[in-house]
PDB file of C-alpha atoms in Angstrom:
ATOM      1  CA  SER K 207      37.420  30.467 -74.230  1.00  0.00           C
ATOM      2  CA  GLU K 208      40.571  32.139 -72.853  1.00  0.00           C
ATOM      3  CA  PHE K 209      41.572  34.742 -70.236  1.00  0.00           C
ATOM      4  CA  PHE K 210      44.369  37.229 -71.121  1.00  0.00           C
ATOM      5  CA  VAL K 211      46.664  39.327 -68.944  1.00  0.00           C
ATOM      6  CA  VAL K 212      48.623  42.042 -70.651  1.00  0.00           C
ATOM      7  CA  VAL K 213      52.312  41.836 -69.780  1.00  0.00           C
ATOM      8  CA  SER K 214      53.457  44.539 -72.197  1.00  0.00           C
ATOM      9  CA  GLY K 215      52.028  46.594 -75.012  1.00  0.00           C
ATOM     10  CA  ARG K 216      48.716  48.336 -75.566  1.00  0.00           C
ATOM     11  CA  ALA K 217      45.325  47.360 -76.967  1.00  0.00           C
ATOM     12  CA  LYS K 218      41.987  49.031 -77.562  1.00  0.00           C
ATOM     13  CA  VAL K 219      38.591  47.674 -76.541  1.00  0.00           C
ATOM     14  CA  THR K 220      35.682  48.376 -78.750  1.00  0.00           C
ATOM     15  CA  ARG K 221      31.927  47.705 -78.487  1.00  0.00           C
ATOM     16  CA  ARG K 222      29.703  48.118 -81.543  1.00  0.00           C
ATOM     17  CA  GLY K 223      32.578  49.825 -83.272  1.00  0.00           C
ATOM     18  CA  ARG K 224      33.199  52.523 -80.536  1.00  0.00           C
ATOM     19  CA  LYS K 225      36.373  52.531 -78.493  1.00  0.00           C
ATOM     20  CA  VAL K 226      35.529  52.116 -74.828  1.00  0.00           C
ATOM     21  CA  ALA K 227      38.884  51.458 -73.198  1.00  0.00           C
ATOM     22  CA  THR K 228      42.638  51.159 -73.617  1.00  0.00           C
ATOM     23  CA  LEU K 229      44.429  48.182 -71.991  1.00  0.00           C
ATOM     24  CA  GLY K 230      48.080  48.212 -70.858  1.00  0.00           C
ATOM     25  CA  PRO K 231      50.415  46.125 -68.677  1.00  0.00           C
ATOM     26  CA  GLY K 232      48.440  44.586 -65.722  1.00  0.00           C
ATOM     27  CA  SER K 233      45.148  44.828 -67.525  1.00  0.00           C
ATOM     28  CA  PHE K 234      43.134  41.712 -68.325  1.00  0.00           C
ATOM     29  CA  PHE K 235      40.228  40.633 -70.452  1.00  0.00           C
ATOM     30  CA  GLY K 236      38.214  37.537 -71.313  1.00  0.00           C
ATOM     31  CA  ASP K 237      37.161  37.000 -67.732  1.00  0.00           C
ATOM     32  CA  LEU K 238      33.445  37.486 -68.127  1.00  0.00           C
ATOM     33  CA  ALA K 239      33.070  35.168 -71.022  1.00  0.00           C
ATOM     34  CA  LEU K 240      34.857  32.364 -69.073  1.00  0.00           C
ATOM     35  CA  LEU K 241      33.040  32.919 -65.763  1.00  0.00           C
ATOM     36  CA  ASP K 242      29.471  32.962 -67.091  1.00  0.00           C
ATOM     37  CA  LYS K 243      29.879  31.158 -70.431  1.00  0.00           C
ATOM     38  CA  ALA K 244      28.218  34.033 -72.340  1.00  0.00           C
ATOM     39  CA  PRO K 245      29.373  35.384 -75.689  1.00  0.00           C
ATOM     40  CA  ARG K 246      32.036  38.123 -75.505  1.00  0.00           C
ATOM     41  CA  ASN K 247      30.560  41.653 -75.468  1.00  0.00           C
ATOM     42  CA  ALA K 248      33.668  43.549 -76.738  1.00  0.00           C
ATOM     43  CA  THR K 249      36.475  43.285 -79.139  1.00  0.00           C
ATOM     44  CA  VAL K 250      40.151  43.702 -78.098  1.00  0.00           C
ATOM     45  CA  VAL K 251      42.747  44.706 -80.763  1.00  0.00           C
ATOM     46  CA  ALA K 252      46.419  45.199 -80.260  1.00  0.00           C
ATOM     47  CA  GLU K 253      47.598  48.858 -80.914  1.00  0.00           C
ATOM     48  CA  THR K 254      51.287  48.001 -80.359  1.00  0.00           C
ATOM     49  CA  PRO K 255      53.173  44.683 -80.180  1.00  0.00           C
ATOM     50  CA  MET K 256      52.056  42.812 -77.120  1.00  0.00           C
ATOM     51  CA  GLU K 257      53.050  40.074 -74.786  1.00  0.00           C
ATOM     52  CA  VAL K 258      50.159  38.447 -72.941  1.00  0.00           C
ATOM     53  CA  VAL K 259      49.634  35.500 -70.613  1.00  0.00           C
ATOM     54  CA  VAL K 260      46.837  33.224 -71.786  1.00  0.00           C
ATOM     55  CA  LEU K 261      44.936  31.040 -69.432  1.00  0.00           C
ATOM     56  CA  GLY K 262      42.163  28.556 -70.325  1.00  0.00           C
ATOM     57  CA  HIS K 263      39.077  27.977 -68.239  1.00  0.00           C
ATOM     58  CA  ARG K 264      40.637  25.287 -66.079  1.00  0.00           C
ATOM     59  CA  GLU K 265      43.724  27.404 -65.300  1.00  0.00           C
ATOM     60  CA  LEU K 266      41.611  30.461 -64.479  1.00  0.00           C
ATOM     61  CA  ILE K 267      39.304  28.534 -62.116  1.00  0.00           C
ATOM     62  CA  GLY K 268      42.436  26.965 -60.452  1.00  0.00           C
ATOM     63  CA  LEU K 269      43.925  30.412 -59.800  1.00  0.00           C
ATOM     64  CA  ILE K 270      40.562  31.701 -58.406  1.00  0.00           C
ATOM     65  CA  GLU K 271      40.223  28.782 -56.080  1.00  0.00           C
ATOM     66  CA  ASP K 272      43.848  28.512 -54.951  1.00  0.00           C
ATOM     67  CA  VAL K 273      45.205  32.087 -54.936  1.00  0.00           C
ATOM     68  CA  PRO K 274      43.217  34.496 -52.805  1.00  0.00           C
ATOM     69  CA  GLY K 275      45.325  37.508 -53.907  1.00  0.00           C
ATOM     70  CA  PHE K 276      44.477  36.778 -57.552  1.00  0.00           C
ATOM     71  CA  SER K 277      40.821  36.445 -56.778  1.00  0.00           C
ATOM     72  CA  ARG K 278      40.699  39.829 -55.011  1.00  0.00           C
ATOM     73  CA  LYS K 279      42.535  41.500 -57.958  1.00  0.00           C
ATOM     74  CA  LEU K 280      40.133  39.949 -60.424  1.00  0.00           C
ATOM     75  CA  LEU K 281      37.138  41.012 -58.410  1.00  0.00           C
ATOM     76  CA  ALA K 282      38.492  44.554 -57.956  1.00  0.00           C
ATOM     77  CA  GLY K 283      39.057  44.884 -61.714  1.00  0.00           C
ATOM     78  CA  MET K 284      35.555  43.600 -62.527  1.00  0.00           C
ATOM     79  CA  ALA K 285      34.078  46.019 -59.871  1.00  0.00           C
ATOM     80  CA  ARG K 286      36.001  48.972 -61.485  1.00  0.00           C
ATOM     81  CA  ARG K 287      34.701  48.121 -64.960  1.00  0.00           C
ATOM     82  CA  LEU K 288      31.094  47.785 -63.601  1.00  0.00           C
ATOM     83  CA  ARG K 289      31.321  51.137 -61.805  1.00  0.00           C
ATOM     84  CA  GLU K 290      32.687  52.823 -64.895  1.00  0.00           C
ATOM     85  CA  ALA K 291      29.866  51.318 -67.061  1.00  0.00           C
ATOM     86  CA  ASP K 292      27.286  52.353 -64.448  1.00  0.00           C
ATOM     87  CA  ALA K 293      28.622  55.939 -64.481  1.00  0.00           C
ATOM     88  CA  LYS K 294      28.505  56.105 -68.319  1.00  0.00           C
ATOM     89  CA  SER K 295      24.836  54.855 -68.301  1.00  0.00           C
ATOM     90  CA  VAL K 296      23.733  57.674 -66.044  1.00  0.00           C
ATOM     91  CA  GLN K 297      25.206  60.418 -68.275  1.00  0.00           C
TER      92      GLN K 297
END
């Protein structure tokens, strides 16, 4: 029920026990679960001490509605992840 933006540190993303990504400063996660109310499809675990910004549903929706630059960055990040997942499914 929260959206996270990594300020500092590093975390790994796993799905079904397999590492699928590494997150660092500027990365974000939790967006899909908040936007479509579906269960999370990955696990994120800190690999180093981290500082994150945490937003609830209301705050995330407020940013999307009020800050066009944030919305573009969020959509670009989601598009990148979709493209990467699509490329892996073809291999």
